[in-house]
XYZ file of C-alpha atoms in Angstrom:
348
model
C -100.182 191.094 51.244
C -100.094 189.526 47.605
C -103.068 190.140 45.466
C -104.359 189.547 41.844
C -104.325 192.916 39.957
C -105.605 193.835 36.646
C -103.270 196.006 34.180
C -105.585 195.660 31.010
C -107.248 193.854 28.641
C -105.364 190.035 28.773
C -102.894 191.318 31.736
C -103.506 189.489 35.544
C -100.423 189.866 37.686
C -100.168 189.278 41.637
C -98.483 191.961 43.253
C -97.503 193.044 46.832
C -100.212 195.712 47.986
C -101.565 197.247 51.403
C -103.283 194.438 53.434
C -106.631 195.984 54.236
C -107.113 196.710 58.004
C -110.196 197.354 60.465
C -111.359 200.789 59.752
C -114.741 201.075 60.886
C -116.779 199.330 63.918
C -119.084 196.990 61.646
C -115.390 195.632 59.437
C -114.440 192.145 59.732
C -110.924 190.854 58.161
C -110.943 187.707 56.408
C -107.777 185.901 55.478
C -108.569 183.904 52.054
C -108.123 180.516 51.849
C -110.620 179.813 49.029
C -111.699 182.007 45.884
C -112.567 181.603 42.154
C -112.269 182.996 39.024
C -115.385 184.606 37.603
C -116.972 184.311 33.703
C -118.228 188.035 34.414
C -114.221 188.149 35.711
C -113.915 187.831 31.693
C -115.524 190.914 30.144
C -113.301 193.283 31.865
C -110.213 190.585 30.984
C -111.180 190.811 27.222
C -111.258 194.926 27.094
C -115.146 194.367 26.525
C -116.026 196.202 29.972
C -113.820 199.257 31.614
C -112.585 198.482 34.412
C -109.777 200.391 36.051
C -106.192 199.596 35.392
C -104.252 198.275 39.288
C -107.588 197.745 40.782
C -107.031 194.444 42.609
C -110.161 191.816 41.337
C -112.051 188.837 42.705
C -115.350 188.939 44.153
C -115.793 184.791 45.575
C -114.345 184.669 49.227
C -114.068 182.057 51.529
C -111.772 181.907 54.704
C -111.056 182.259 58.203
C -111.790 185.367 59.779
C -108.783 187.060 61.646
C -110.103 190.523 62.947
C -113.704 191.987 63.709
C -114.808 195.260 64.499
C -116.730 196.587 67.827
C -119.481 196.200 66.700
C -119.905 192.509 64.929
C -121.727 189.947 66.448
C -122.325 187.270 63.863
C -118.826 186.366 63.637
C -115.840 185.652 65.980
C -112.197 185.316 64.884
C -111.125 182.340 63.732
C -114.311 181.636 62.425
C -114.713 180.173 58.488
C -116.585 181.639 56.576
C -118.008 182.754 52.777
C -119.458 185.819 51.349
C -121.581 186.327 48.593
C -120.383 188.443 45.731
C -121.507 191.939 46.994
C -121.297 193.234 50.393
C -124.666 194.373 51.810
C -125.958 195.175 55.414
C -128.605 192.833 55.867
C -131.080 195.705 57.614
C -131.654 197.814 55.209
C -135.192 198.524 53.628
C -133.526 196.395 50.492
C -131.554 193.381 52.511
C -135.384 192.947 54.196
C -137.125 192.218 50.981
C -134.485 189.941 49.853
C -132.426 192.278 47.513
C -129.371 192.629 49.003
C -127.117 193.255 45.318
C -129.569 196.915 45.917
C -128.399 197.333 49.363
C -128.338 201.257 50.822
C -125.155 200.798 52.232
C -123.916 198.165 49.766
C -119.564 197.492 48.774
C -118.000 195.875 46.343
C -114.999 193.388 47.167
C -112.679 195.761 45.174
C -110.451 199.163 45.863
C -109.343 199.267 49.901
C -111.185 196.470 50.436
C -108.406 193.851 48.576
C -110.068 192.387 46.011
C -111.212 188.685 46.541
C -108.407 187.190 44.579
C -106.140 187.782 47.421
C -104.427 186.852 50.646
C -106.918 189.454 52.788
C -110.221 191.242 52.509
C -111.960 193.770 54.664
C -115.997 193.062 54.785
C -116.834 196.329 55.531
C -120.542 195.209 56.768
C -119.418 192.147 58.599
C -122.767 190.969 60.385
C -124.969 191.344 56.616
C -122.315 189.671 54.731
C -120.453 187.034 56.205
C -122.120 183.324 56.172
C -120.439 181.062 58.999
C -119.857 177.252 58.360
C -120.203 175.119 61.238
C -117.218 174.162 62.961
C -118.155 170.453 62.289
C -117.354 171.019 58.358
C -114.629 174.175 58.542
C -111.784 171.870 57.502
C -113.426 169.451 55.351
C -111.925 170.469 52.003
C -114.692 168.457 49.364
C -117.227 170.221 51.664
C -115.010 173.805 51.504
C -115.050 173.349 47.342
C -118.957 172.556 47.269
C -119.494 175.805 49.788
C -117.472 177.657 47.745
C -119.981 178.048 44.486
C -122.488 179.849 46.912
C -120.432 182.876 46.667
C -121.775 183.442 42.988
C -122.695 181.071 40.440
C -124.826 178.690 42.478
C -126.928 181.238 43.687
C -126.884 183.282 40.324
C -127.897 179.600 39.064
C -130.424 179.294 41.908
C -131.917 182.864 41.144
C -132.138 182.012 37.813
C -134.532 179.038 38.513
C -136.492 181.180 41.406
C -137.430 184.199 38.768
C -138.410 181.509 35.795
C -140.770 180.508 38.388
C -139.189 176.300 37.795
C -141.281 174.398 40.551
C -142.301 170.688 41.184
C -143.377 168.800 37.645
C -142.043 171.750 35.655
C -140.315 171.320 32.138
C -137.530 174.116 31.448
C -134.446 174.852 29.420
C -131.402 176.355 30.814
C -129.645 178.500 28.269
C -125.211 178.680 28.547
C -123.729 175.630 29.208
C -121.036 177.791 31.628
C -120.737 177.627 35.833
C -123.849 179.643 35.910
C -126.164 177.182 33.496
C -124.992 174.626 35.398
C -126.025 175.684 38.790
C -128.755 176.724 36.863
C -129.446 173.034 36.418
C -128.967 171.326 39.720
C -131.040 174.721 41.272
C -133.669 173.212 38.717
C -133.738 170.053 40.262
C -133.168 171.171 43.404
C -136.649 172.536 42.917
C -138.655 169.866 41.900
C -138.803 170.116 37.836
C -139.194 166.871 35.781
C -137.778 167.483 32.364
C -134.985 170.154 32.358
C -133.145 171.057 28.757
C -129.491 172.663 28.840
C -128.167 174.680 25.971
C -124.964 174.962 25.071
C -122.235 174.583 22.944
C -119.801 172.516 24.365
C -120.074 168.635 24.928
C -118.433 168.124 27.887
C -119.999 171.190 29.347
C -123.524 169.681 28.315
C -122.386 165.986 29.541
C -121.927 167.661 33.672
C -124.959 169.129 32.813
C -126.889 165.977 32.215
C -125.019 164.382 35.747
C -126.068 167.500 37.334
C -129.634 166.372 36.388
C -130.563 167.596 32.680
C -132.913 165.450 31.136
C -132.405 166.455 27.746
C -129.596 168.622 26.099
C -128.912 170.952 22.905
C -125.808 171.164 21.025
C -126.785 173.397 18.095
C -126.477 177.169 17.379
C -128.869 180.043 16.770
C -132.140 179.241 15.466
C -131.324 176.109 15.075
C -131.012 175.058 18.918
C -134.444 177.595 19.611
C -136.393 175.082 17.120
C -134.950 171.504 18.511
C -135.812 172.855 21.847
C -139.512 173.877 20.704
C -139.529 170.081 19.476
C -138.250 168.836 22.612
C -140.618 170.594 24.682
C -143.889 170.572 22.274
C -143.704 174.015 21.671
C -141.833 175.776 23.780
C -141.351 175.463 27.569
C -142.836 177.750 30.426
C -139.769 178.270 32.280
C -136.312 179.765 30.597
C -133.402 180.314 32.362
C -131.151 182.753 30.932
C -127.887 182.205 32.421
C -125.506 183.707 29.584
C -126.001 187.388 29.258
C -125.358 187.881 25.809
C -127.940 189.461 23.145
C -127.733 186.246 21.198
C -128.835 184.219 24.447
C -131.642 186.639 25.706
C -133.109 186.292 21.721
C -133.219 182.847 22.619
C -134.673 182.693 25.393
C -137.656 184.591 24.562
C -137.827 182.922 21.297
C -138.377 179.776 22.670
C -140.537 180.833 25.842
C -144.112 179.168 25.529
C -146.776 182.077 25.247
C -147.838 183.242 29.133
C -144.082 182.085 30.163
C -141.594 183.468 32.191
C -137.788 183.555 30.999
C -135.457 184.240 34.447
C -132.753 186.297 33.079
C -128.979 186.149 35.258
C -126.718 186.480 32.829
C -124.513 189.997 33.244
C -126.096 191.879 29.809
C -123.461 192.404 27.077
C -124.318 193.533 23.881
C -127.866 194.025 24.485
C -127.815 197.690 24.272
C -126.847 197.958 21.027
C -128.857 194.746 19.254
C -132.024 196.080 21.135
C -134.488 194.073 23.282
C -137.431 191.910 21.263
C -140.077 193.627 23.387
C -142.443 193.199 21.204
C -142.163 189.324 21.284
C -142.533 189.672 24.855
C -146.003 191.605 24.556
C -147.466 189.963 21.640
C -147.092 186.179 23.560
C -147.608 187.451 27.423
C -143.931 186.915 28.557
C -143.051 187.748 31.543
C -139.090 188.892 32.036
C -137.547 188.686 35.585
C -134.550 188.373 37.181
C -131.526 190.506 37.308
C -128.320 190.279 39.210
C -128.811 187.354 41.969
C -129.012 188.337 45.566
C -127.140 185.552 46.683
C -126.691 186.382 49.978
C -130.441 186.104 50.392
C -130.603 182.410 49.271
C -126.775 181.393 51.459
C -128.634 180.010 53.956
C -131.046 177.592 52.370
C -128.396 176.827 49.950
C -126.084 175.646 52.821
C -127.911 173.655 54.238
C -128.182 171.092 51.184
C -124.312 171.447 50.707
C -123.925 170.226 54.144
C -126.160 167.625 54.338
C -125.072 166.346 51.154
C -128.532 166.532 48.334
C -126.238 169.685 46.808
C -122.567 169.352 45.185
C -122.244 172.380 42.795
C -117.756 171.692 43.155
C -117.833 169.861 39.482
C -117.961 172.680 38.073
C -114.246 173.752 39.001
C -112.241 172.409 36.261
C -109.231 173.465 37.079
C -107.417 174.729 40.402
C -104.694 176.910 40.861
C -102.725 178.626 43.714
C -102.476 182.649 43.640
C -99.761 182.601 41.680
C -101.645 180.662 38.748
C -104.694 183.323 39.154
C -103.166 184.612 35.948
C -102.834 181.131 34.434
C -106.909 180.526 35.308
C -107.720 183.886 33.461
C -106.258 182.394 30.448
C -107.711 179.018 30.792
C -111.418 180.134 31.063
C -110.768 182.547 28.511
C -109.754 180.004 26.071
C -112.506 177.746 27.150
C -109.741 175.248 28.841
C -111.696 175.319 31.940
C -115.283 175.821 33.172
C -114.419 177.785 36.261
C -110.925 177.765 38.095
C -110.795 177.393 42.034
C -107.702 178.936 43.547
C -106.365 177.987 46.885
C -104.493 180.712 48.370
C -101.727 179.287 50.689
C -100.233 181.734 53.577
């Protein structure tokens, strides 16, 4: 099969490699038809994470499923299908409370398994992982593209707005105007909140954000953008959403939290190590910090639901599409800020 491989910092090429096959009772083979290219795709892209050089990449699938092992039951073949970001079993002590990214028998999309960004992949716990869409909406294609966010960033989004603790009435500010702070915004809505501020630093990013439902938005930089949003929500509002990762954002975010707040961090930490976390900001004002990386899988269900009856459209924020062969091509783009996420349609 042909698959997206990464040979360093800047370097995405699709090569021929081993198509993965059923190796264990609980496997199910997907043939791609939909995936995406990641901003946490980016760090490794930029040399600013390790990752390891002809390791094929991708994590956002979404296809028809062509094998299953003796053991699945959730799923037949021919089936279509999504998975979340991170493979998980759905009965372990962990997938029961909700926390499937902690899962005890947990994969990643990567190595054997064929990376996302590819023609195949092998979900190696098929039954835990695998959402089904109904037959009814398997071939609608502006259905397919709003499905397709739940993979990653509209969950992350939606996790985002969960740990802030965003409800009905609720004023909060999204931080990162990227796929992420968007989702971040319509999960905001989703849930009920009446005034919702986006940060960010991009106009057109921040103009989607305000059709996605932002009230208000913020344009500035640095201490600058922590102050107008203070202004704009007398002081600072209860609920942050941290949906950058960044040092810069997660000073933000507490900076602006209202004492006895709650800032819902998502954003994949980079840099934080090495600036140091304001912990004393977050004692001296009783803030709370939650969140971490979003069990998506945990929220597919609910999040479905909305897609397909219409109240939930997260497919503005693909920008740009591209076949595999462009998967290098969309690297580039959202590098260089051409694009707010790329969708790639894999044809076979």
């Amino acid at each position: 099969m042909r698959a997206a491989i990464y040979r360093g910092p800047g370097e995405i090429t699709v090569e021929e490699v081993s198509k993965p096959e059923i190796e264990s009772p609980t496997d199910a083979i997907v043939r791609v038809t939909h995936t995406a290219v990641c901003g946490s795709d980016l760090w490794f892209y930029r040399g600013e994470s390790d990752r390891e050089e002809g390791s094929p990449v991708g994590h956002e699938p979404m296809g028809i499923v062509e094998a299953v092992g003796e053991d699945v039951r959730s799923v037949d073949p021919g089936d279509r299908v999504f998975a979340p970001f991170k493979i998980s079993c759905g009965r372990c002590e962990f997938c029961r409370k909700g926390l499937h990214t902690s899962c005890a028998n947990g994969d990643s999309w990567g190595g054997d398994n064929g990376g996302a960004q590819g023609e195949f992949v092998r979900a190696t716990e098929a039954d835990g992982t695998l959402v089904r869409v109904p037959d009814r909406h398997a071939d609608d294609e502006a259905t397919l593209e709003a499905v397709l966010p739940l993979t990653d960033v509209m969950g992350t989004g939606h996790h985002a707005a969960v740990s802030a603790g965003v409800g009905k009435g609720d004023t909060c500010v999204v931080v990162g105007d990227g796929a992420v702070g968007l989702c971040g915004v319509l999960a905001a809505r989703r849930l009920g909140a009446e005034r919702i501020v986006a940060m960010g630093h991009h106009e057109d990013r921040l103009e989607l954000a305000e059709s996605f439902g932002a009230t208000e938005t913020v344009a500035a930089r640095g201490d600058e953008a922590v102050e107008r949003a203070r202004e704009l929500t007398y002081g600072g509002p209860t609920h942050v959403m941290e949906c950058v990762g960044a040092a810069s954002a997660m000073d933000s975010a507490i900076d602006l939290c209202r004492p006895g707040g709650t800032v819902g961090y998502v954003g994949v930490p980079h840099g934080v190590d090495d600036a140091g976390l304001d912990v004393f900001s977050l004692f001296q004002d009783n803030v709370t910090l939650r969140g971490g990386v979003a069990p998506v899988r945990a929220y597919a269900e609910e999040l479905l639901a909305d897609v397909l009856q219409g109240t939930l459209d997260p497919s503005p924020i693909f920008t740009k599409t591209v076949d595999l062969d462009g998967v290098p091509e969309g690297y580039r783009a959202m590098d260089e800020r051409e694009a707010i996420k790329v969708l790639v349609k894999v044809e076979h």
